[in-house]
mmCIF file of C-alpha atoms in Angstrom:
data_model
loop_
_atom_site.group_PDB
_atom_site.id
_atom_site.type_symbol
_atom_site.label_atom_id
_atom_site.label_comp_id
_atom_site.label_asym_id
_atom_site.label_seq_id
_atom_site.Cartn_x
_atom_site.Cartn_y
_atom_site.Cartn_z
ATOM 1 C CA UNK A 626 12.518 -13.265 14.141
ATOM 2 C CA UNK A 627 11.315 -15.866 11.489
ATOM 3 C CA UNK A 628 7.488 -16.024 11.256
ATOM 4 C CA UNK A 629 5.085 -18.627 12.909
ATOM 5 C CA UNK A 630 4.076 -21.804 11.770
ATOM 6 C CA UNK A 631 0.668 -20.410 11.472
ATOM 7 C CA UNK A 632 1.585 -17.428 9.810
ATOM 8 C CA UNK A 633 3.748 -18.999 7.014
ATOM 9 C CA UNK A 634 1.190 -21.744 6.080
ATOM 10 C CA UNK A 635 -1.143 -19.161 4.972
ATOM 11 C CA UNK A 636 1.400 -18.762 1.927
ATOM 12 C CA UNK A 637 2.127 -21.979 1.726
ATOM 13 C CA UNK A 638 -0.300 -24.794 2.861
ATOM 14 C CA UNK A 639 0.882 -27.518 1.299
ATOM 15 C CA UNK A 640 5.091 -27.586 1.748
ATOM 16 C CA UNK A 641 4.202 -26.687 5.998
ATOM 17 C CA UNK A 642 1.678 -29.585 6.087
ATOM 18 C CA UNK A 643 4.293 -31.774 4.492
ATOM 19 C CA UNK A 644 6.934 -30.819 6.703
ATOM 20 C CA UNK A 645 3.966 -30.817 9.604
ATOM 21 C CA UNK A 646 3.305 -34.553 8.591
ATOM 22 C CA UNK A 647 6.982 -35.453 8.561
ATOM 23 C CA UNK A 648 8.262 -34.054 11.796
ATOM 24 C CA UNK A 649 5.195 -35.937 14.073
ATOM 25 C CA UNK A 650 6.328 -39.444 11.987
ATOM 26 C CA UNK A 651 9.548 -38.378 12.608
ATOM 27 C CA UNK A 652 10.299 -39.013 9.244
ATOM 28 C CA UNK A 653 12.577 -35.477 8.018
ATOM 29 C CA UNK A 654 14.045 -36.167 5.114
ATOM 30 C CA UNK A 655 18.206 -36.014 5.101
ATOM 31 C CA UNK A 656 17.571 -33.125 2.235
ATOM 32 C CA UNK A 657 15.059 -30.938 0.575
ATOM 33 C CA UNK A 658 15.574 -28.525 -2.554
ATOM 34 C CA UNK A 659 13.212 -25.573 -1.517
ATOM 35 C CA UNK A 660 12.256 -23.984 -5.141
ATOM 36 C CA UNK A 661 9.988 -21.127 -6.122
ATOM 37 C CA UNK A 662 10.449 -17.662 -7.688
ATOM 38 C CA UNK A 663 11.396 -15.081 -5.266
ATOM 39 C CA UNK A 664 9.380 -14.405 -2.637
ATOM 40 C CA UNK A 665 7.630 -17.571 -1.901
ATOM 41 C CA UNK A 666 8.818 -17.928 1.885
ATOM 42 C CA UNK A 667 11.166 -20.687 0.893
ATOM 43 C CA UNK A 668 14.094 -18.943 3.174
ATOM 44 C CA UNK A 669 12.043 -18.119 6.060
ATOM 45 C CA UNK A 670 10.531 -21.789 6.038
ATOM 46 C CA UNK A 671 13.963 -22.716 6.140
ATOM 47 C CA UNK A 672 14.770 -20.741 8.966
ATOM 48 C CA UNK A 673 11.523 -22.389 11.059
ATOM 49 C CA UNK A 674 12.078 -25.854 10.547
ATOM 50 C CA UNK A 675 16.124 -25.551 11.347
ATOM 51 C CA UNK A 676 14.350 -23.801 14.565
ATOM 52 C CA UNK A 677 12.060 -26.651 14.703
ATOM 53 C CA UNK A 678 14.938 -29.093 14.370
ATOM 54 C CA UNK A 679 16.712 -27.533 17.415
ATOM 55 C CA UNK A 680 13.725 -26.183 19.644
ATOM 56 C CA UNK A 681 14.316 -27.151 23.376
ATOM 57 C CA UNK A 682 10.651 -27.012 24.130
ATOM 58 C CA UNK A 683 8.462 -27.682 20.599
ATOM 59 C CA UNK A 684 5.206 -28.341 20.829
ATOM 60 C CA UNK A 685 4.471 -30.803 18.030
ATOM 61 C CA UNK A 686 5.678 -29.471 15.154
ATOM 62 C CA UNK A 687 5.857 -25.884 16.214
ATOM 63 C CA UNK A 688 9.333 -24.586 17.932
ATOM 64 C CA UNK A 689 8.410 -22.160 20.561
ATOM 65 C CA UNK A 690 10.473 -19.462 19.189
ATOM 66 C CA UNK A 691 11.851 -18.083 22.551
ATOM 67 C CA UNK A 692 14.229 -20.930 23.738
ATOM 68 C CA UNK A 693 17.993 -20.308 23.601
ATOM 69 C CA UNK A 694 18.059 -22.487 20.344
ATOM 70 C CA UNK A 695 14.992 -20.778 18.612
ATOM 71 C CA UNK A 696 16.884 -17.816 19.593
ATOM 72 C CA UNK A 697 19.954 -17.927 18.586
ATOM 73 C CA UNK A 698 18.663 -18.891 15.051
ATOM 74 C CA UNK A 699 16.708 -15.613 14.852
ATOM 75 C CA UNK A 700 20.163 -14.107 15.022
ATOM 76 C CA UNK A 701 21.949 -16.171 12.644
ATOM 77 C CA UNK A 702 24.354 -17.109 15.756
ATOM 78 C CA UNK A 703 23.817 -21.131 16.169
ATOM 79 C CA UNK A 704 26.527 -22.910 15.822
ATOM 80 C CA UNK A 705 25.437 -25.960 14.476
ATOM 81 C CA UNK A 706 23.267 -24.368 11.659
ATOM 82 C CA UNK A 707 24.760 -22.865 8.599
ATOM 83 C CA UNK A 708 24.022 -20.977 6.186
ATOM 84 C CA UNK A 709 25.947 -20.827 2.388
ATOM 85 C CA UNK A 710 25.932 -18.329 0.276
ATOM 86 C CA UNK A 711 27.020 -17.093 -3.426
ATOM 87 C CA UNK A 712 30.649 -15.355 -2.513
ATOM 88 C CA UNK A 713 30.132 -12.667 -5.128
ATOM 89 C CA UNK A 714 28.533 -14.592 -8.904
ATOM 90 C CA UNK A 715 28.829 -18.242 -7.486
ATOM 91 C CA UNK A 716 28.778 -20.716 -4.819
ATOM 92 C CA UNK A 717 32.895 -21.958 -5.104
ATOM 93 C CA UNK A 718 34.147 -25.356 -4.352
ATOM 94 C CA UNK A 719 35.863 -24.338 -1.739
ATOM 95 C CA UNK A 720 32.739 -22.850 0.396
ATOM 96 C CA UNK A 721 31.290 -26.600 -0.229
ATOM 97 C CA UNK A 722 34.439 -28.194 0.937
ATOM 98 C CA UNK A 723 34.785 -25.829 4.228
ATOM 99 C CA UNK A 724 30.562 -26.809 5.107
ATOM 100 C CA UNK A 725 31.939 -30.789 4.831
ATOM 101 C CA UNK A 726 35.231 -29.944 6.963
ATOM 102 C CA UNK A 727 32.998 -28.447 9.445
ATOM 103 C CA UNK A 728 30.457 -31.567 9.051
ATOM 104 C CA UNK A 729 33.372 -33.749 9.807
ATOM 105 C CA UNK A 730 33.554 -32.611 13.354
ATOM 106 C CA UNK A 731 31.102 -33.248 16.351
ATOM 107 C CA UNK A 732 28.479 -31.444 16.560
ATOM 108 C CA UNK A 733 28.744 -28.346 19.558
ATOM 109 C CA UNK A 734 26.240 -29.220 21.085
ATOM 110 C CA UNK A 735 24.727 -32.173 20.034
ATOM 111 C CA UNK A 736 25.019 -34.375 17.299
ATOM 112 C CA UNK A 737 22.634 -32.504 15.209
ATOM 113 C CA UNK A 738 23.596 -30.535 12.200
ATOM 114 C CA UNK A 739 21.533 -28.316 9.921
ATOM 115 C CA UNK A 740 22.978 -26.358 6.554
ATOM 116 C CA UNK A 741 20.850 -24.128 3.902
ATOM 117 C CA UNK A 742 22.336 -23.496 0.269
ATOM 118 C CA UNK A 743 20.619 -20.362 -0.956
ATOM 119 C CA UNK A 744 21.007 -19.589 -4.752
ATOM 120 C CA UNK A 745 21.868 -23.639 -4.919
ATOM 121 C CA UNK A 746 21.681 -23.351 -8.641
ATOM 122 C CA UNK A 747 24.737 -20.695 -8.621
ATOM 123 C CA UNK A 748 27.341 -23.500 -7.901
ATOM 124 C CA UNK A 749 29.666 -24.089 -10.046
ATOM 125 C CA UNK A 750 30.133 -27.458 -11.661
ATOM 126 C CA UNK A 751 33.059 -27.931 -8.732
ATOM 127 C CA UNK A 752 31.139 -26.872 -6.222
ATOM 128 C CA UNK A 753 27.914 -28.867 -7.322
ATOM 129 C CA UNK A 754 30.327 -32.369 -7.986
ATOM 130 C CA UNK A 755 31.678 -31.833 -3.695
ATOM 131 C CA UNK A 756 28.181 -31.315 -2.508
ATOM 132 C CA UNK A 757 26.877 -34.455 -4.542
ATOM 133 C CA UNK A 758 29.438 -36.825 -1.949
ATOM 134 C CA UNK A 759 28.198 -35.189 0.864
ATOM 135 C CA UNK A 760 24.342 -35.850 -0.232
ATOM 136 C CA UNK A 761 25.365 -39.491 -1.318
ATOM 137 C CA UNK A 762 27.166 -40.451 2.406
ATOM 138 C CA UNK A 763 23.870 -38.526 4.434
ATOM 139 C CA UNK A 764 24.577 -38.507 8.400
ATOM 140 C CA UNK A 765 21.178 -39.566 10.295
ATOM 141 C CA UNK A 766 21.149 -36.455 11.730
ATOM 142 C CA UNK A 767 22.142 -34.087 9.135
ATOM 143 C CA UNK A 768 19.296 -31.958 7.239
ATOM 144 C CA UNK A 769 20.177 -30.212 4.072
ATOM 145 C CA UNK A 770 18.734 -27.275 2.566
ATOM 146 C CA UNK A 771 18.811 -26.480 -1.005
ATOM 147 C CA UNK A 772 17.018 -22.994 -1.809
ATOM 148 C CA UNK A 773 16.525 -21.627 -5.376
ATOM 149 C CA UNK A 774 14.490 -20.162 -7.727
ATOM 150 C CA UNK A 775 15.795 -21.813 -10.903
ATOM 151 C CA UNK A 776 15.117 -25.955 -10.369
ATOM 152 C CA UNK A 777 16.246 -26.331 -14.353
ATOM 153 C CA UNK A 778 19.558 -25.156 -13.226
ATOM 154 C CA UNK A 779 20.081 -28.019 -11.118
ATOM 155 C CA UNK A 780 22.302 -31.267 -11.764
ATOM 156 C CA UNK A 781 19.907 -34.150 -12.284
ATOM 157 C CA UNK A 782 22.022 -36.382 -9.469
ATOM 158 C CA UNK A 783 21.665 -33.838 -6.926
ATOM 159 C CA UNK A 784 17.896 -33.369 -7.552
ATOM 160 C CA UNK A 785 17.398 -36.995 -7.040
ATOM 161 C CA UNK A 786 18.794 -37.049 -4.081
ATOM 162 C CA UNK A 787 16.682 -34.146 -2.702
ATOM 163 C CA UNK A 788 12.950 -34.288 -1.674
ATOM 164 C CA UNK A 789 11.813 -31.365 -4.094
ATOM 165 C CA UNK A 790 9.158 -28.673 -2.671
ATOM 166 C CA UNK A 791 7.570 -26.244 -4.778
ATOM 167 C CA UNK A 792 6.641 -23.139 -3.123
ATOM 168 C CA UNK A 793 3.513 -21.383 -5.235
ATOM 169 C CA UNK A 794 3.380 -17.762 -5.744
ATOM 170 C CA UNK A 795 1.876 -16.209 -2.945
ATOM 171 C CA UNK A 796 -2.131 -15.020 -3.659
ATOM 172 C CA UNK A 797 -2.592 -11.545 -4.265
ATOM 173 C CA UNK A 798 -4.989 -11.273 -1.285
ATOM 174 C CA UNK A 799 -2.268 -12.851 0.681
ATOM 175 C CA UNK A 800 -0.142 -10.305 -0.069
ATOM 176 C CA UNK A 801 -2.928 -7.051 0.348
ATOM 177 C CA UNK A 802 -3.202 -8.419 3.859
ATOM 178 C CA UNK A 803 -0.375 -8.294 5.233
ATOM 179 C CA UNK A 804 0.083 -4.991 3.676
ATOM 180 C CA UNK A 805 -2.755 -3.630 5.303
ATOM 181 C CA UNK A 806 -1.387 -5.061 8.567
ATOM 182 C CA UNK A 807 0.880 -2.505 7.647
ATOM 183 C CA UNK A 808 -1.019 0.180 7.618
ATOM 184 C CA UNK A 809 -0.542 0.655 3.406
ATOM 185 C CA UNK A 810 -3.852 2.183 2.007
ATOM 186 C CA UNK A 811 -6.442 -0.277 0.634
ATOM 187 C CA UNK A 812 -6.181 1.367 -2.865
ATOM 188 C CA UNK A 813 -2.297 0.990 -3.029
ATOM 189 C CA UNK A 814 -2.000 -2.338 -1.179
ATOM 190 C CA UNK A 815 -4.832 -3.670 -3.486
ATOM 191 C CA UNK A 816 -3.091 -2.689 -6.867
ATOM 192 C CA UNK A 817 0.538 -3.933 -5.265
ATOM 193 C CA UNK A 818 -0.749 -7.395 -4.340
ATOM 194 C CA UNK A 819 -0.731 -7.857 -8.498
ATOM 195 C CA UNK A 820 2.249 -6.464 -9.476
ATOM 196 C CA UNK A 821 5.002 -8.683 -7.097
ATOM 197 C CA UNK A 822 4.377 -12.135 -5.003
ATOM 198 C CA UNK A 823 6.840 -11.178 -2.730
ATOM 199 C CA UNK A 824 5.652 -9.430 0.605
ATOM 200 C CA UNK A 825 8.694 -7.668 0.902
ATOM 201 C CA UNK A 826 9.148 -6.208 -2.247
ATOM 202 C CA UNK A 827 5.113 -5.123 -2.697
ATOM 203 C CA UNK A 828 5.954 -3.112 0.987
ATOM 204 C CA UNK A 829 8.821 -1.507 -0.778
ATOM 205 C CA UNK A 830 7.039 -0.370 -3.512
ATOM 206 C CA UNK A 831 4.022 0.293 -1.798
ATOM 207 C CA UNK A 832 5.843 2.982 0.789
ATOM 208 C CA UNK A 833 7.813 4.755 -2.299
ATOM 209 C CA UNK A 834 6.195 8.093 -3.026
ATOM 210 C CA UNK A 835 7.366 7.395 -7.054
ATOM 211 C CA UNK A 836 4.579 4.289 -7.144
ATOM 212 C CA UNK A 837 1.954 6.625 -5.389
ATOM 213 C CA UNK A 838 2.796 9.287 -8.399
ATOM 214 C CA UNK A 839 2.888 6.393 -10.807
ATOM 215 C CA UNK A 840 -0.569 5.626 -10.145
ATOM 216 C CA UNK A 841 -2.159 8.719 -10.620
ATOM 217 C CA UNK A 842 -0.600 9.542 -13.621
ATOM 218 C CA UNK A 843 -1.731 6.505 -15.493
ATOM 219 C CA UNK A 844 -5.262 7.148 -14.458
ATOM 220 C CA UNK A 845 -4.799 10.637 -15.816
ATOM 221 C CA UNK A 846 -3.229 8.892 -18.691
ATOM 222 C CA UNK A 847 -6.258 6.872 -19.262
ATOM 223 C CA UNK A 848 -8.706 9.213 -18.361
ATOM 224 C CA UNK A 849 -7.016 11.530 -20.525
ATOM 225 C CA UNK A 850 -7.531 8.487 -23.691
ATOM 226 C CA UNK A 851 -11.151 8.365 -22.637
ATOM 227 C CA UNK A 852 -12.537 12.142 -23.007
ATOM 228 C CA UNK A 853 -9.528 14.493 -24.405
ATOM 229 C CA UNK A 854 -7.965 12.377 -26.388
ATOM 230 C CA UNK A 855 -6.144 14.991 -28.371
ATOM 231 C CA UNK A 856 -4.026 16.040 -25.108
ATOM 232 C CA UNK A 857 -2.479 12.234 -24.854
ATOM 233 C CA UNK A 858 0.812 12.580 -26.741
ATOM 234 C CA UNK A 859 1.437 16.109 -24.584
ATOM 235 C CA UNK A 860 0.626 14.230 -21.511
ATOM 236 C CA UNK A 861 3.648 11.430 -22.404
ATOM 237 C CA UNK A 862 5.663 14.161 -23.490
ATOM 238 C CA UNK A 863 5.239 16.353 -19.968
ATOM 239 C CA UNK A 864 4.403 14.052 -17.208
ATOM 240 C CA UNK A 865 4.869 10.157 -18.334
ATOM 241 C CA UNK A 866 8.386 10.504 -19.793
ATOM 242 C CA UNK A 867 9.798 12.043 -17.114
ATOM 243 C CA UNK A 868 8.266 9.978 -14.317
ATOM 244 C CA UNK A 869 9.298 6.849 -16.183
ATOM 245 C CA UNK A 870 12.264 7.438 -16.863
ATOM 246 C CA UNK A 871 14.023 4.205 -17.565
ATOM 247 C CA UNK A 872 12.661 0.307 -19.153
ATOM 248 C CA UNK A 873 11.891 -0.668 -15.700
ATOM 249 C CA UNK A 874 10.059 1.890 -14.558
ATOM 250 C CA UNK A 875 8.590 2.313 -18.166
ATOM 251 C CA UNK A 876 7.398 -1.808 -18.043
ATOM 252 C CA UNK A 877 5.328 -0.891 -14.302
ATOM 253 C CA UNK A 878 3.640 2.009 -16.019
ATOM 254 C CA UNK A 879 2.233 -0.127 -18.717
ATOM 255 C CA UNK A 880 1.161 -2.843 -16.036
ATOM 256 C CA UNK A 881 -0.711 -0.448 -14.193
ATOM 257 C CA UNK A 882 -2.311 0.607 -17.784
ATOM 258 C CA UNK A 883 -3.068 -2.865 -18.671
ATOM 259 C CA UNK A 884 -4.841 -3.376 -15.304
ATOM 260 C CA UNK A 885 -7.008 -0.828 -16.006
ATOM 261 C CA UNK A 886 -8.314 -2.214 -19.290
ATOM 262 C CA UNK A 887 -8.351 -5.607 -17.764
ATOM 263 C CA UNK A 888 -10.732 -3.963 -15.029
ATOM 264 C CA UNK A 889 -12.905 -2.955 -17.875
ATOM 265 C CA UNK A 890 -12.707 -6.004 -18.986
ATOM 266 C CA UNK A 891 -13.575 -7.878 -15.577
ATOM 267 C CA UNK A 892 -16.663 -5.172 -15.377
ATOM 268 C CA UNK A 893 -18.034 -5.845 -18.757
ATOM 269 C CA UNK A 894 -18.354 -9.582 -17.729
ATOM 270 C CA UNK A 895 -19.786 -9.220 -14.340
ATOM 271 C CA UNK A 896 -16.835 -9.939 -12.304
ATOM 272 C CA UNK A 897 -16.673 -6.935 -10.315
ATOM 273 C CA UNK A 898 -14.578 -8.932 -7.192
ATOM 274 C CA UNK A 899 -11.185 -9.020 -9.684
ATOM 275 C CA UNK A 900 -10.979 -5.370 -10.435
ATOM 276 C CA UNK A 901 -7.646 -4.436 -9.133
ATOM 277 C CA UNK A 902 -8.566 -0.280 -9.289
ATOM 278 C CA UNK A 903 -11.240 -1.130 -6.720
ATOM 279 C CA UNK A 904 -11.799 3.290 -6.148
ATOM 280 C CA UNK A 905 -12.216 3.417 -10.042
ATOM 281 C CA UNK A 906 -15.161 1.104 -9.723
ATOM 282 C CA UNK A 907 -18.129 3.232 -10.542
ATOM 283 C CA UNK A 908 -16.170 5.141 -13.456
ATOM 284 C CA UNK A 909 -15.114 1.548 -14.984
ATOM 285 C CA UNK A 910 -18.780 0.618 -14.906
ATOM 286 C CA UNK A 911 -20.036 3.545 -16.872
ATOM 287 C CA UNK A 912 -17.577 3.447 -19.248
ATOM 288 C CA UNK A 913 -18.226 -0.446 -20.026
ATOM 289 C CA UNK A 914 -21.150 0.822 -21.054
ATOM 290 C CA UNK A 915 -18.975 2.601 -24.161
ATOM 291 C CA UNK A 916 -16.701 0.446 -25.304
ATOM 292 C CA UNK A 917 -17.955 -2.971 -27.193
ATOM 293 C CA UNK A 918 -15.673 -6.190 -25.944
ATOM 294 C CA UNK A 919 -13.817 -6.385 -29.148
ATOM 295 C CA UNK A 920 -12.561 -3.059 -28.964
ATOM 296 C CA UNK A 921 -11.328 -3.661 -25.295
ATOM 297 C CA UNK A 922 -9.437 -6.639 -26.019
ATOM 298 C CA UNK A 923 -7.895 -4.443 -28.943
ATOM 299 C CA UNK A 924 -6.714 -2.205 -26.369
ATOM 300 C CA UNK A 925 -5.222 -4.849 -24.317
ATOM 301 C CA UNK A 926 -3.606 -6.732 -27.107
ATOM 302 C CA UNK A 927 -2.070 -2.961 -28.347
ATOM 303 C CA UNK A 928 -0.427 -2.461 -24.480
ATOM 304 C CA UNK A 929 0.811 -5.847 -24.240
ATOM 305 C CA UNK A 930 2.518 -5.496 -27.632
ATOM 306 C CA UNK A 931 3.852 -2.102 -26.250
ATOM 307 C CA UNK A 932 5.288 -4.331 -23.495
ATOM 308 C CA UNK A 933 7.189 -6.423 -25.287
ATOM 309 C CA UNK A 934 8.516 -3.969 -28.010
ATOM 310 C CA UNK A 935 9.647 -2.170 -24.655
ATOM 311 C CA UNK A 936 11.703 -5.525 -23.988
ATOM 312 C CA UNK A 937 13.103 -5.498 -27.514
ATOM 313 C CA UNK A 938 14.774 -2.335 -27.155
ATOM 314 C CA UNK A 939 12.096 0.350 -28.998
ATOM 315 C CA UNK A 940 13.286 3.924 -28.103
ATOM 316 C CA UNK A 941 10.545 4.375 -24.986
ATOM 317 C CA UNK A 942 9.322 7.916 -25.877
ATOM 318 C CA UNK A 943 8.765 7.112 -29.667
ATOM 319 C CA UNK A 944 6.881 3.358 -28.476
ATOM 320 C CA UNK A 945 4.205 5.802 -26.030
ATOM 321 C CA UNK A 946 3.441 8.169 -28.622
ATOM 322 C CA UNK A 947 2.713 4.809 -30.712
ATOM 323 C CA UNK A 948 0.901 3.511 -28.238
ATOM 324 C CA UNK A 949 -1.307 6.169 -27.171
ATOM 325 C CA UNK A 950 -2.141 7.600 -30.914
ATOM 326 C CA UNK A 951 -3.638 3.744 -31.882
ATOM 327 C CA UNK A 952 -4.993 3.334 -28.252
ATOM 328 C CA UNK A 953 -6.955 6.955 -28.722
ATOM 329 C CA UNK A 954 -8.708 5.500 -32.283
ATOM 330 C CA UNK A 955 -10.680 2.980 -30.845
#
């Protein structure tokens, strides 16, 4: 079942009280390109206002989710909305041209007619040249959805011919509620809400035991940098290595890290609130105490570096041992 109306303007306020606006002037445009990075609710708001667009029994701009229309879109089973997809790398010409030949006939059930592109920058030049006639000859009561997350990648004459939303990232506290709706604990779900701004990714990692693992060993890491600094290299050697074990898993470890000095950071400066190890509170205050600013931002500048020599293809193992022998000096 897609969300509420409600519940999806609390990501994004300003695209829902657009579309709000529009549907009481019954004004809906005859297309909208949805774009945003992943995550963003640009699918799901789809999915309401194609509900909305149908609803047997709305109530101003809300559908009332539990009519046969409403219904039937939770399920992906209405026949007069549909949904295109990439068919394996790219959207084809021929998915474009089978949408129009089933545009060309009545509508089931009524003369209305919805249809969401997903990955709309994935068509290829083909593809993208057949939807542009359909967007130039618009039916009064045909809406088109365009959904990606790469706007550059679309043609400048279909973009014109699309009312353009941009869907914001989704706030990290945003996110840390509805994890904690979902029973995650505060300490994880606080620390997740920075990493992704997509809800159902930060669940994902927020329920795999490797994240829970991940965590503590970086605080060991840098608690490790802070008082017994000459155990650091055997720590990467016999627990970070292992646990990340590849670039991606590598590139979270060194987010978490930089966090940490960031907290520091946010501590030293008064700004308690942003500290995203919120249990490592009273330990980050005492150890502000220790550290002069300069040296702190040295320590961030020296991870994100590590970052992006990770990202330029440094052997991992030999970049850590770097990292943590300059990062134990200070």
């Amino acid at each position: 079942m897609t969300s509420t109306w409600n519940e999806l303007a609390v990501y994004q306020p300003k695209v829902l009280k657009l579309l709000a606006n529009s549907i009481q002037k019954n004004r809906l445009a005859h297309a909208y390109l949805f774009e945003g990075s992943k995550g963003t609710g640009k699918k799901d708001i789809s999915l309401l206002l194609a509900k909305r667009y149908f609803c047997q029994n709305p109530s101003g701009y809300e559908p009332c989710h539990i009519c046969r229309n409403c219904r039937r879109i939770d399920t992906g089973n209405h026949p007069d909305v549909h949904i295109v997809q990439p068919d394996g790398l790219s959207i084809k010409k021929s998915q474009i041209q089978a949408l129009q030949e089933e545009f060309s006939k009545a509508g089931v059930e009524s003369n209305k007619k919805l249809y969401i592109i997903e990955h709309a920058d994935r068509m290829t030049v083909n593809a993208a040249n057949s939807l542009l006639k359909f967007l130039e000859e618009p039916s009064s009561s045909t809406i088109a959805i365009l959904i990606t997350e790469q706007v550059h990648r679309i043609i400048n004459t279909i973009l014109s011919r699309c009312q353009t939303l941009s869907f914001q990232p989704i706030p990290p506290s945003a996110i840390r509620e509805e994890l904690e709706k979902h029973e995650v604990p505060s300490r994880i779900a606080h620390l997740v809400s920075y990493l992704t701004n997509d809800v159902e990714q930060a669940l994902e990692i927020s329920r795999d035991d490797w994240f829970a693992e991940a965590r503590a060993i970086v605080i060991k890491l840098y608690e490790v940098l802070w008082d017994r600094k000459g155990q650091a290299p055997l720590m990467i050697h016999t627990q970070w290595m292992p646990h990340f074990n590849d670039k991606e898993k590598q590139d979270i470890g060194l987010d978490l890290l930089l966090y940490i000095y960031k907290d520091l950071l946010s501590v030293q400066i008064g700004n308690d609130k942003q500290v995203v190890f919120q249990d490592l509170l009273q330990q980050l205050k005492q150890h502000s105490l220790q550290i002069t600013q300069r040296n702190l931002l040295k320590k961030i500048t020296l991870v994100l570096d590590a970052k992006r020599k990770l990202h330029a293809n440094t052997n991992p193992q030999l970049l850590m041992e770097q990292l943590v022998l300059t990062l134990q000096e200070g």
